[in-house]
């Protein structure tokens, strides 16, 4: 049985460091190559030594696919390709290809320049790595090699996020990356066709959540921001530079315009301008509204949102600041947070998921005293709000995707084990398919039942057509006779004559003969004649001949009569038929065994 | 070859290979012993005559037949069938065959041939039909055999030419049932779609669709192809309308639900389909499934994965398995989704309980088309179910913040439509009012419209609404009228809520006099409108007014009488005028007015018996009465007006016919001739108005109007014959008239019986003579018929409304001329409301009349028309004016025209008689052909300046 093997190196029962190995039809594919936000040591990157202890990965991987530009999906890419060593193709969509290096560079800067880490990938490495990227278009089928093909689907989530269908022969796997089934202010909803993959590898961040309608969420968010601003407080919204940030920007921008608010909105600089630039460019990847209105005005050209300068944080009066990174674990958002944490008028809104171990996670869990680096503690007085804005599919969305794709097996990654367990149960109960949730390093093997294509010779097909009924019925299997020839990795079905000819073999006849004892007082000839009339009356539609040389032929079956020496009444019938006439032959023999009816003349 | 074979056989024979005798499995022929059939056979043979045989058969039919013996029975029956000469017995046998083939476990493939064979020799049509019916049964028992299907179809086609309807009927059933539904499972999606569509088409044409298809259609809902799914949604919907109450089982459990509920659940499910076309279709369809049970309806707004229905049912049946909870988190609070306990696996089916959250999904959909469809569906469902309306309120209010304006607008409209069922809470009102700041005029006006119909719960709501409306007024002064109107309704709806606010609103103080507010301030007027309308049904309120308020009331009562109601003020004389009628207007006064209208009409119908002058007098009076009635009773204005116009036509006709000229020689009465001609022309014009200006007419009235028109045409013909000598034009005129008569007959065939004793009735009688005789003679006949024929009785339909148009902008008050350079254009904004106009996009035109008599007709774009309410349209457009230089500023007239040519006219004669008869009377200058002016003209002061060199 052919098998598909899936091994998560990261994101198995965990969020962060997405990296999944898939072996399908003899091809090895790496899905995503991310880093973990919660760690600063070796656990940050996937353990590539799982693939090979020493040496380069090129020999072991056929391709690498990056679903979107979030660092937990692409953060380890330069490390893998340049430091561990991989020269094969890396597939990602156009927006991902454009935005990914910016984020990597930012990541590198923070780790190397700020934290002073050494032995980290360099800017040059990022550039080299990006040179290996092959861009994908939506719904475009890309042939990696003769057998392996990829197809990308829209996934929502962030600009350029894609789900990928990986196909070898008739075996296929879909990897969703992160996706979102509900559209938001700037992106559409994920969509996939009914591709019926063998395995659907889905994220399950919100495995136990069913979110309120997004409108309620939006309204709540705007209300909270508005109230805080009216109180004169400052609002910090930690975001990842790209993705949610743009959605929230559009939301606030339109709200500001409508309500005619004057309080400044800032966006931490650096990434923003470049990123917004790409958002303006890749309009086709956004939602219906933006696509339709960009001719009049590109929604990403903000009027109210300005670039942030570090000094602004101390300005008096209300303001809204979007700052990176999103989980308050480092960088500007953390700095601002430290500045504002002491004032209860201020507010921090966490718009998304926070990995365990980050400050974001801590304060969301109600911790009011934080230990900072250097043994100092920080009192958290400001309001902490949580708004689920992160664009992952919720439980119902995951179910919806499964219904869309109709996979034969389900595999959950990118989520917490307990929650996965719950969803797994639901999926198994609902769709009656197997669902797996491997931990990191654990291999899941799924045996597949691929159909094997066989060429059939046209002559044979035509002959069979002529034999059978008027029309072939696609619903019903039909048996046909032919010879299967396997030659050099290809198979074909031909007629036996042709097979003999091709293989240079002689034809052998296989005949069955049997004797039937029969009590009949007549002479041999008469008996034969009686048999003839008997068969004639029974077997209508067959050609039955009484050949003068003392035999009866039914089609090609020969019947001959002889009487035994000791008892002339005891006749011995000889039947002989060829292998092809097995059915008729065995029927005749059993018929004659019953004896001849008395009424015959 | 044979010789070779034989040789080998002999060889082998001589070798003697003994093969152990094994019982080779042989084919078994199914030959059942006819246990029961034997009895039947005996019975049938015994039967001496056909009645006996029939008796036996009837007896036989009562008893069940075992599966094994069915075939035997069938054989015997067939045998007997061929022998039987009596039709009724053969018929019975044929029907028995059908019954038998339905036996559980019996596959009727073996009797198909026999059944078909019987057809070929059959002479009796009834028996044939019965046999075909049997085949139909057999065919439905053998769904998967294409060969048999083909044969059946072939047979059916052959008998399609039968003379007996029953046979053809059965044939067609056979064809459609076996063909179409079989192709539901075709391998090609296009064929599946076509099969579904064909079935739907059959349904549209009145063919009864069987419920059997339901299951198949449901299966097709999960087809791979979107066209199929889309058609299947329609199919399921149609079936749910046809068999709403039948019970279908829920798979994987032993419960049953109503078909319409099941279908509703399934279609709800399609709202989260992969293809947006299907989603739109599903969302739209949901709206029209009004028979669905309320708890299913409520689920569509519920995103929790629980199905109340299921839980309840299972609670009854398997109380033991009751799970505690499979609760999901809402995503609003952090970490409230940490699983608290190990969850039971037996939680409710998530996906199959499809109705869950269908609308929540639909309203959040990516495509605004789906969202709009969902909003519309919500509206339809909410209108029929107040409790649902209550529930969907929050969702609709949420939609006010949609990113696409069309969706926002639609949801505001929808909320207005269901607003009778609901009361807004403060927070909801808050969200609603936030939209008042929207920069789109359409949205704001739709919202004003909504506020007119909204009920609010507290006085804070009123205050909030007023505040926001004033803000709105301040920001967009052009909204003045709309805001005032909105406050008028708000006040009259909530007098008790306004009452405690009055001192604050009017800023009165118990001890101090406050300064008198500026009377021209629109905001102050707005407040007053609110207060006065509330005061109307709250007699204690005027006590709180200060002096100047009373003065302002008097002023506003005069200047803005449509916004300020009459109040019973202390110390002031109540003025009873027109208003007393409509202030005290209940249903009673409407009824009495209606009665009066009927009586007037009845009185007029007695006119035949009167002498000419009295008749004229009566008509005159009645017309006057009706006009007055229309002014007093707005509900009946349309009807009264219609009658008055109709009677005026009659009066004119009567006058024209009673002129003395008919007895005098032609040259002597040229003057009268002219007046009569003018009368005829006027009648023609009036009839067009009658036909096209009033909505709600039935074909009876239209026939009456056309009748009057024909009379007028006859009159014209006669006058024409008298005035001109030329015979050739007269002949063509006569032909034209005859054509008109014919088309009248054709169009109003069903109405002809009601036109007894009328002009037309007689003309129709004389038609053979008219067509054969000479023009001069024909004119004579017409003349006498016309003069003898009496008045046509007018019957009134339920509701008649006159189309009206009011131009709001330009107001015509401006003294500043609109200056522009001659030869260039200036855009003039036009804002008008149209009431009771059908299809205004095609019929309403703008006419601009320059002082030099030049006139332009402008066709507004379809997009310029909005529909703020039922029977109401709003035209907001721009017309371009241009002219050569003038020395002085002067006024142009702008008015609206109702075009009635081409599409709006159902009659064949579109143009007036005069147009055909090469201009007997030239059309008056102001009218444009085929149009009726229906608004008051507005004068606009313009000044084209000469271009500077």
Tab-separated table of N, CA and C in Angstrom, chain A residues 182-183 185 188-189 191 194 196 207-216 219-220 258 287-289 292 354 361 364-365 386 388 394-396 399-400 403-404 419 421-422 425-426 429-430 470 474-476 509 511 513-515 547 549 551 553 558 560 562 574 576 593, chain B residues 1 5-6 8-10 12-13 16 19 21-22 24 26 144 146-147 185 187 222-224 269 272 274 303 305 328-335 337 343 345 347-352 356 360-361 363-369 371 398-399 401-404 431 437:
chain	number	residue	atom	x	y	z
A	182	UNK	N	-14.005	33.773	7.607
A	182	UNK	CA	-14.884	34.948	7.555
A	182	UNK	C	-14.099	36.118	6.980
A	183	UNK	N	-14.685	36.844	6.076
A	183	UNK	CA	-13.973	37.955	5.476
A	183	UNK	C	-13.832	39.077	6.490
A	185	UNK	N	-12.250	43.409	7.049
A	185	UNK	CA	-12.295	44.714	6.375
A	185	UNK	C	-11.345	44.811	5.190
A	188	UNK	N	-10.640	38.775	1.891
A	188	UNK	CA	-11.799	37.916	1.672
A	188	UNK	C	-11.699	36.641	2.506
A	189	UNK	N	-12.575	35.719	2.234
A	189	UNK	CA	-12.599	34.467	2.979
A	189	UNK	C	-11.857	33.392	2.207
A	191	UNK	N	-11.085	29.950	0.427
A	191	UNK	CA	-11.924	29.151	-0.450
A	191	UNK	C	-11.104	28.022	-1.053
A	194	UNK	N	-13.650	21.356	-4.259
A	194	UNK	CA	-13.842	20.026	-3.700
A	194	UNK	C	-12.749	19.116	-4.238
A	196	UNK	N	-10.947	16.850	-2.596
A	196	UNK	CA	-10.911	15.541	-1.934
A	196	UNK	C	-9.484	15.033	-1.728
A	207	UNK	N	-9.639	26.107	17.855
A	207	UNK	CA	-10.369	24.847	17.765
A	207	UNK	C	-11.602	24.822	18.648
A	208	UNK	N	-11.582	25.570	19.724
A	208	UNK	CA	-12.734	25.489	20.626
A	208	UNK	C	-13.539	26.776	20.626
A	209	UNK	N	-13.249	27.622	19.678
A	209	UNK	CA	-13.925	28.910	19.681
A	209	UNK	C	-14.932	28.994	18.550
A	210	UNK	N	-16.056	29.568	18.871
A	210	UNK	CA	-16.917	30.021	17.781
A	210	UNK	C	-17.123	31.485	18.026
A	211	UNK	N	-16.646	32.266	17.137
A	211	UNK	CA	-16.633	33.681	17.429
A	211	UNK	C	-17.965	34.329	17.122
A	212	UNK	N	-18.190	35.426	17.809
A	212	UNK	CA	-19.343	36.255	17.499
A	212	UNK	C	-19.198	36.783	16.095
A	213	UNK	N	-20.252	37.344	15.606
A	213	UNK	CA	-20.148	37.907	14.273
A	213	UNK	C	-19.123	39.030	14.317
A	214	UNK	N	-18.438	39.193	13.221
A	214	UNK	CA	-17.329	40.152	13.229
A	214	UNK	C	-17.832	41.569	13.444
A	215	UNK	N	-19.075	41.808	13.106
A	215	UNK	CA	-19.592	43.166	13.284
A	215	UNK	C	-19.644	43.555	14.753
A	216	UNK	N	-20.061	42.595	15.598
A	216	UNK	CA	-20.082	42.864	17.033
A	216	UNK	C	-18.672	43.177	17.501
A	219	UNK	N	-17.602	46.567	16.412
A	219	UNK	CA	-18.267	47.625	17.144
A	219	UNK	C	-17.680	47.740	18.543
A	220	UNK	N	-17.485	46.603	19.178
A	220	UNK	CA	-16.904	46.611	20.514
A	220	UNK	C	-15.546	47.290	20.509
A	258	UNK	N	-15.763	59.026	9.949
A	258	UNK	CA	-17.191	59.136	10.179
A	258	UNK	C	-17.503	59.960	11.410
A	287	UNK	N	-10.189	42.319	-0.361
A	287	UNK	CA	-11.595	41.938	-0.432
A	287	UNK	C	-12.357	42.724	-1.497
A	288	UNK	N	-13.608	42.348	-1.631
A	288	UNK	CA	-14.455	42.886	-2.688
A	288	UNK	C	-14.521	44.413	-2.660
A	289	UNK	N	-14.731	44.945	-1.459
A	289	UNK	CA	-14.920	46.383	-1.333
A	289	UNK	C	-13.679	47.143	-1.807
A	292	UNK	N	-13.131	46.947	-5.437
A	292	UNK	CA	-14.058	47.708	-6.262
A	292	UNK	C	-13.834	49.202	-6.181
A	354	UNK	N	-1.941	35.171	21.773
A	354	UNK	CA	-0.628	35.344	22.400
A	354	UNK	C	-0.065	34.000	22.818
A	361	UNK	N	0.546	37.284	26.823
A	361	UNK	CA	-0.159	36.160	27.416
A	361	UNK	C	-0.324	36.352	28.915
A	364	UNK	N	-2.896	39.104	29.767
A	364	UNK	CA	-4.243	38.666	29.427
A	364	UNK	C	-4.770	37.710	30.479
A	365	UNK	N	-3.865	36.981	31.099
A	365	UNK	CA	-4.301	36.063	32.132
A	365	UNK	C	-4.427	36.746	33.486
A	386	UNK	N	-9.116	42.333	25.424
A	386	UNK	CA	-8.800	41.340	24.413
A	386	UNK	C	-9.888	41.368	23.350
A	388	UNK	N	-10.734	39.394	19.856
A	388	UNK	CA	-10.254	38.360	18.956
A	388	UNK	C	-10.329	38.864	17.524
A	394	UNK	N	-12.376	29.825	12.985
A	394	UNK	CA	-12.840	29.263	14.243
A	394	UNK	C	-13.360	27.846	13.987
A	395	UNK	N	-13.863	27.226	15.040
A	395	UNK	CA	-14.243	25.812	14.908
A	395	UNK	C	-15.201	25.605	13.750
A	396	UNK	N	-16.151	26.488	13.663
A	396	UNK	CA	-17.134	26.328	12.603
A	396	UNK	C	-16.490	26.533	11.226
A	399	UNK	N	-14.684	23.450	10.272
A	399	UNK	CA	-15.660	22.465	9.799
A	399	UNK	C	-16.108	22.796	8.382
A	400	UNK	N	-16.292	24.063	8.151
A	400	UNK	CA	-16.748	24.501	6.828
A	400	UNK	C	-15.725	24.152	5.759
A	403	UNK	N	-15.803	20.574	4.968
A	403	UNK	CA	-16.946	20.264	4.119
A	403	UNK	C	-16.679	20.677	2.672
A	404	UNK	N	-15.947	21.762	2.524
A	404	UNK	CA	-15.633	22.221	1.167
A	404	UNK	C	-14.682	21.261	0.467
A	419	UNK	N	-7.268	21.710	23.076
A	419	UNK	CA	-8.309	22.209	22.188
A	419	UNK	C	-8.435	21.320	20.959
A	421	UNK	N	-7.859	18.234	20.809
A	421	UNK	CA	-8.542	17.010	21.210
A	421	UNK	C	-10.049	17.164	21.026
A	422	UNK	N	-10.532	18.297	21.455
A	422	UNK	CA	-11.959	18.579	21.362
A	422	UNK	C	-12.425	18.590	19.903
A	425	UNK	N	-12.452	15.233	18.162
A	425	UNK	CA	-13.653	14.465	18.457
A	425	UNK	C	-14.809	14.894	17.583
A	426	UNK	N	-14.963	16.179	17.487
A	426	UNK	CA	-16.063	16.717	16.685
A	426	UNK	C	-15.937	16.278	15.229
A	429	UNK	N	-16.642	12.601	14.693
A	429	UNK	CA	-18.055	12.301	14.850
A	429	UNK	C	-18.854	12.836	13.660
A	430	UNK	N	-18.476	13.996	13.225
A	430	UNK	CA	-19.279	14.669	12.218
A	430	UNK	C	-19.062	14.110	10.819
A	470	UNK	N	-26.302	-1.282	-25.494
A	470	UNK	CA	-26.293	-0.132	-26.387
A	470	UNK	C	-25.377	0.992	-25.912
A	474	UNK	N	-21.878	4.524	-16.957
A	474	UNK	CA	-20.714	4.919	-16.166
A	474	UNK	C	-20.801	4.462	-14.721
A	475	UNK	N	-21.991	4.133	-14.286
A	475	UNK	CA	-22.147	3.813	-12.868
A	475	UNK	C	-21.805	2.360	-12.589
A	476	UNK	N	-21.888	1.535	-13.610
A	476	UNK	CA	-21.751	0.104	-13.338
A	476	UNK	C	-20.438	-0.413	-13.897
A	509	UNK	N	-3.889	-23.794	-26.426
A	509	UNK	CA	-5.306	-24.069	-26.251
A	509	UNK	C	-5.495	-24.865	-24.979
A	511	UNK	N	-8.276	-27.166	-23.206
A	511	UNK	CA	-9.604	-27.785	-23.408
A	511	UNK	C	-9.960	-28.644	-22.219
A	513	UNK	N	-12.302	-31.845	-21.077
A	513	UNK	CA	-13.140	-32.940	-21.579
A	513	UNK	C	-13.748	-33.630	-20.385
A	514	UNK	N	-14.933	-34.139	-20.609
A	514	UNK	CA	-15.509	-34.922	-19.528
A	514	UNK	C	-16.411	-36.003	-20.102
A	515	UNK	N	-16.550	-37.033	-19.363
A	515	UNK	CA	-17.429	-38.118	-19.787
A	515	UNK	C	-18.663	-38.089	-18.924
A	547	UNK	N	-23.338	-32.994	-36.872
A	547	UNK	CA	-22.367	-33.207	-37.954
A	547	UNK	C	-22.438	-34.694	-38.366
A	549	UNK	N	-20.392	-36.879	-39.130
A	549	UNK	CA	-19.427	-37.872	-38.651
A	549	UNK	C	-19.676	-38.320	-37.219
A	551	UNK	N	-20.979	-36.595	-34.505
A	551	UNK	CA	-20.812	-35.695	-33.364
A	551	UNK	C	-21.899	-34.630	-33.396
A	553	UNK	N	-22.316	-30.644	-32.378
A	553	UNK	CA	-21.546	-29.472	-31.968
A	553	UNK	C	-22.478	-28.364	-31.505
A	558	UNK	N	-17.968	-30.016	-28.445
A	558	UNK	CA	-18.161	-31.264	-29.194
A	558	UNK	C	-18.757	-32.308	-28.268
A	560	UNK	N	-19.878	-36.363	-28.221
A	560	UNK	CA	-19.742	-37.620	-28.962
A	560	UNK	C	-20.273	-38.749	-28.096
A	562	UNK	N	-20.442	-42.899	-27.276
A	562	UNK	CA	-19.975	-44.277	-27.517
A	562	UNK	C	-20.601	-45.155	-26.443
A	574	UNK	N	-19.068	-38.105	-24.515
A	574	UNK	CA	-17.832	-37.350	-24.363
A	574	UNK	C	-18.104	-35.889	-24.695
A	576	UNK	N	-16.367	-32.077	-24.884
A	576	UNK	CA	-15.089	-31.382	-24.885
A	576	UNK	C	-15.322	-29.913	-25.224
A	593	UNK	N	-25.981	-34.789	-17.432
A	593	UNK	CA	-25.907	-35.721	-16.315
A	593	UNK	C	-27.283	-36.093	-15.814
B	1	UNK	N	-10.853	-25.464	-38.901
B	1	UNK	CA	-10.744	-25.287	-37.462
B	1	UNK	C	-11.554	-26.355	-36.738
B	5	UNK	N	-10.272	-29.220	-34.324
B	5	UNK	CA	-10.795	-29.361	-32.973
B	5	UNK	C	-11.234	-30.791	-32.718
B	6	UNK	N	-11.997	-31.251	-33.694
B	6	UNK	CA	-12.580	-32.567	-33.535
B	6	UNK	C	-11.488	-33.632	-33.399
B	8	UNK	N	-8.620	-33.269	-32.216
B	8	UNK	CA	-8.056	-33.207	-30.880
B	8	UNK	C	-8.981	-33.838	-29.857
B	9	UNK	N	-10.244	-33.600	-30.093
B	9	UNK	CA	-11.206	-34.206	-29.169
B	9	UNK	C	-11.081	-35.715	-29.185
B	10	UNK	N	-10.997	-36.249	-30.384
B	10	UNK	CA	-10.885	-37.711	-30.481
B	10	UNK	C	-9.634	-38.199	-29.798
B	12	UNK	N	-8.097	-36.884	-27.389
B	12	UNK	CA	-8.271	-36.859	-25.941
B	12	UNK	C	-9.192	-37.963	-25.484
B	13	UNK	N	-10.164	-38.190	-26.337
B	13	UNK	CA	-11.142	-39.196	-25.988
B	13	UNK	C	-10.482	-40.533	-25.781
B	16	UNK	N	-8.807	-40.945	-22.429
B	16	UNK	CA	-9.701	-41.138	-21.301
B	16	UNK	C	-9.168	-40.517	-20.021
B	19	UNK	N	-12.429	-37.337	-15.030
B	19	UNK	CA	-12.560	-36.147	-14.174
B	19	UNK	C	-13.553	-36.463	-13.088
B	21	UNK	N	-16.489	-36.360	-10.814
B	21	UNK	CA	-17.767	-35.673	-11.040
B	21	UNK	C	-18.093	-34.729	-9.898
B	22	UNK	N	-17.992	-33.529	-10.245
B	22	UNK	CA	-18.352	-32.536	-9.227
B	22	UNK	C	-19.601	-31.802	-9.687
B	24	UNK	N	-21.038	-28.991	-10.700
B	24	UNK	CA	-20.697	-27.615	-11.082
B	24	UNK	C	-21.893	-26.725	-10.755
B	26	UNK	N	-24.599	-24.518	-11.335
B	26	UNK	CA	-25.266	-24.181	-12.593
B	26	UNK	C	-26.240	-23.051	-12.368
B	144	UNK	N	-32.607	1.658	-12.411
B	144	UNK	CA	-31.227	1.670	-12.920
B	144	UNK	C	-31.029	0.863	-14.193
B	146	UNK	N	-31.044	1.180	-17.964
B	146	UNK	CA	-31.179	2.104	-19.096
B	146	UNK	C	-31.893	1.472	-20.288
B	147	UNK	N	-31.687	0.198	-20.488
B	147	UNK	CA	-32.310	-0.414	-21.674
B	147	UNK	C	-33.825	-0.391	-21.553
B	185	UNK	N	-29.035	11.838	-12.079
B	185	UNK	CA	-27.795	11.176	-11.692
B	185	UNK	C	-26.822	11.056	-12.842
B	187	UNK	N	-23.779	11.596	-15.464
B	187	UNK	CA	-22.378	11.818	-15.127
B	187	UNK	C	-21.946	13.253	-15.408
B	222	UNK	N	-25.342	18.564	-2.549
B	222	UNK	CA	-23.913	18.446	-2.264
B	222	UNK	C	-23.139	18.044	-3.514
B	223	UNK	N	-23.688	18.380	-4.637
B	223	UNK	CA	-23.021	18.085	-5.899
B	223	UNK	C	-21.704	18.857	-6.003
B	224	UNK	N	-20.849	18.371	-6.890
B	224	UNK	CA	-19.560	19.040	-7.047
B	224	UNK	C	-19.669	20.338	-7.824
B	269	UNK	N	-28.086	25.547	5.083
B	269	UNK	CA	-26.755	25.005	4.991
B	269	UNK	C	-26.020	25.535	3.778
B	272	UNK	N	-23.588	28.657	3.463
B	272	UNK	CA	-22.133	28.635	3.605
B	272	UNK	C	-21.488	27.778	2.515
B	274	UNK	N	-19.575	26.881	-1.082
B	274	UNK	CA	-18.325	27.401	-1.618
B	274	UNK	C	-18.503	28.425	-2.728
B	303	UNK	N	-25.606	31.163	16.442
B	303	UNK	CA	-24.393	30.541	15.945
B	303	UNK	C	-23.930	29.414	16.854
B	305	UNK	N	-23.679	25.967	18.396
B	305	UNK	CA	-23.829	24.767	17.594
B	305	UNK	C	-24.907	23.838	18.101
B	328	UNK	N	-18.861	26.499	23.095
B	328	UNK	CA	-17.690	27.126	22.498
B	328	UNK	C	-17.537	28.520	23.078
B	329	UNK	N	-16.355	29.060	22.976
B	329	UNK	CA	-16.186	30.401	23.519
B	329	UNK	C	-16.561	31.432	22.463
B	330	UNK	N	-16.815	32.615	22.928
B	330	UNK	CA	-17.290	33.641	22.005
B	330	UNK	C	-16.131	34.381	21.366
B	331	UNK	N	-14.971	34.302	21.936
B	331	UNK	CA	-13.831	35.014	21.382
B	331	UNK	C	-13.772	36.456	21.836
B	332	UNK	N	-14.641	36.821	22.797
B	332	UNK	CA	-14.602	38.194	23.263
B	332	UNK	C	-13.718	38.346	24.487
B	333	UNK	N	-13.673	37.281	25.259
B	333	UNK	CA	-12.839	37.340	26.452
B	333	UNK	C	-11.679	36.391	26.292
B	334	UNK	N	-10.559	36.811	26.823
B	334	UNK	CA	-9.382	35.971	26.705
B	334	UNK	C	-9.564	34.720	27.551
B	335	UNK	N	-9.162	33.616	26.990
B	335	UNK	CA	-9.073	32.350	27.710
B	335	UNK	C	-10.399	31.849	28.249
B	337	UNK	N	-12.084	30.165	26.521
B	337	UNK	CA	-12.297	28.968	25.715
B	337	UNK	C	-11.466	27.790	26.212
B	343	UNK	N	-15.303	16.777	27.251
B	343	UNK	CA	-16.623	16.915	26.655
B	343	UNK	C	-17.139	15.593	26.145
B	345	UNK	N	-18.760	13.071	23.743
B	345	UNK	CA	-18.698	12.926	22.285
B	345	UNK	C	-20.084	12.936	21.650
B	347	UNK	N	-22.269	14.993	21.649
B	347	UNK	CA	-22.882	16.301	21.449
B	347	UNK	C	-23.587	16.343	20.103
B	348	UNK	N	-24.382	17.331	20.001
B	348	UNK	CA	-25.262	17.403	18.844
B	348	UNK	C	-24.478	17.488	17.552
B	349	UNK	N	-25.063	16.915	16.569
B	349	UNK	CA	-24.588	17.031	15.203
B	349	UNK	C	-24.342	18.494	14.846
B	350	UNK	N	-23.140	18.838	14.512
B	350	UNK	CA	-22.903	20.258	14.269
B	350	UNK	C	-23.413	20.701	12.926
B	351	UNK	N	-22.958	20.010	11.929
B	351	UNK	CA	-23.165	20.535	10.592
B	351	UNK	C	-24.561	20.242	10.095
B	352	UNK	N	-25.052	19.058	10.414
B	352	UNK	CA	-26.334	18.676	9.850
B	352	UNK	C	-27.463	19.527	10.398
B	356	UNK	N	-28.613	26.389	11.739
B	356	UNK	CA	-27.852	27.163	12.710
B	356	UNK	C	-27.050	28.274	12.064
B	360	UNK	N	-26.398	34.497	10.209
B	360	UNK	CA	-25.170	35.072	10.739
B	360	UNK	C	-24.079	34.949	9.687
B	361	UNK	N	-24.042	33.791	9.052
B	361	UNK	CA	-23.055	33.598	7.988
B	361	UNK	C	-23.363	34.493	6.801
B	363	UNK	N	-24.939	37.231	6.587
B	363	UNK	CA	-24.734	38.664	6.787
B	363	UNK	C	-23.256	39.010	6.872
B	364	UNK	N	-22.436	38.001	7.115
B	364	UNK	CA	-20.998	38.266	7.202
B	364	UNK	C	-20.296	37.899	5.920
B	365	UNK	N	-21.049	37.553	4.928
B	365	UNK	CA	-20.424	36.987	3.746
B	365	UNK	C	-19.477	37.965	3.080
B	366	UNK	N	-18.570	37.353	2.345
B	366	UNK	CA	-17.557	38.128	1.654
B	366	UNK	C	-18.178	38.996	0.556
B	367	UNK	N	-19.156	38.440	-0.138
B	367	UNK	CA	-19.724	39.131	-1.284
B	367	UNK	C	-20.941	39.931	-0.845
B	368	UNK	N	-20.991	41.182	-1.272
B	368	UNK	CA	-22.106	41.986	-0.797
B	368	UNK	C	-23.419	41.518	-1.400
B	369	UNK	N	-23.341	40.831	-2.537
B	369	UNK	CA	-24.570	40.298	-3.129
B	369	UNK	C	-25.246	39.330	-2.156
B	371	UNK	N	-24.816	39.294	1.060
B	371	UNK	CA	-25.285	40.025	2.235
B	371	UNK	C	-26.628	40.677	1.947
B	398	UNK	N	-26.624	45.929	13.177
B	398	UNK	CA	-25.208	45.714	12.885
B	398	UNK	C	-24.882	46.011	11.437
B	399	UNK	N	-25.823	45.691	10.578
B	399	UNK	CA	-25.568	45.869	9.152
B	399	UNK	C	-25.458	47.337	8.765
B	401	UNK	N	-23.453	49.224	9.761
B	401	UNK	CA	-22.030	49.553	9.687
B	401	UNK	C	-21.322	48.783	8.580
B	402	UNK	N	-22.063	48.229	7.698
B	402	UNK	CA	-21.436	47.483	6.614
B	402	UNK	C	-20.553	48.410	5.798
B	403	UNK	N	-19.583	47.810	5.157
B	403	UNK	CA	-18.634	48.651	4.424
B	403	UNK	C	-19.175	49.106	3.086
B	404	UNK	N	-20.206	48.464	2.610
B	404	UNK	CA	-20.741	48.841	1.305
B	404	UNK	C	-22.072	49.556	1.466
B	431	UNK	N	-26.759	53.183	17.792
B	431	UNK	CA	-26.078	52.688	16.588
B	431	UNK	C	-26.784	53.193	15.342
B	437	UNK	N	-24.771	60.621	10.439
B	437	UNK	CA	-23.641	61.436	9.996
B	437	UNK	C	-23.088	60.954	8.672
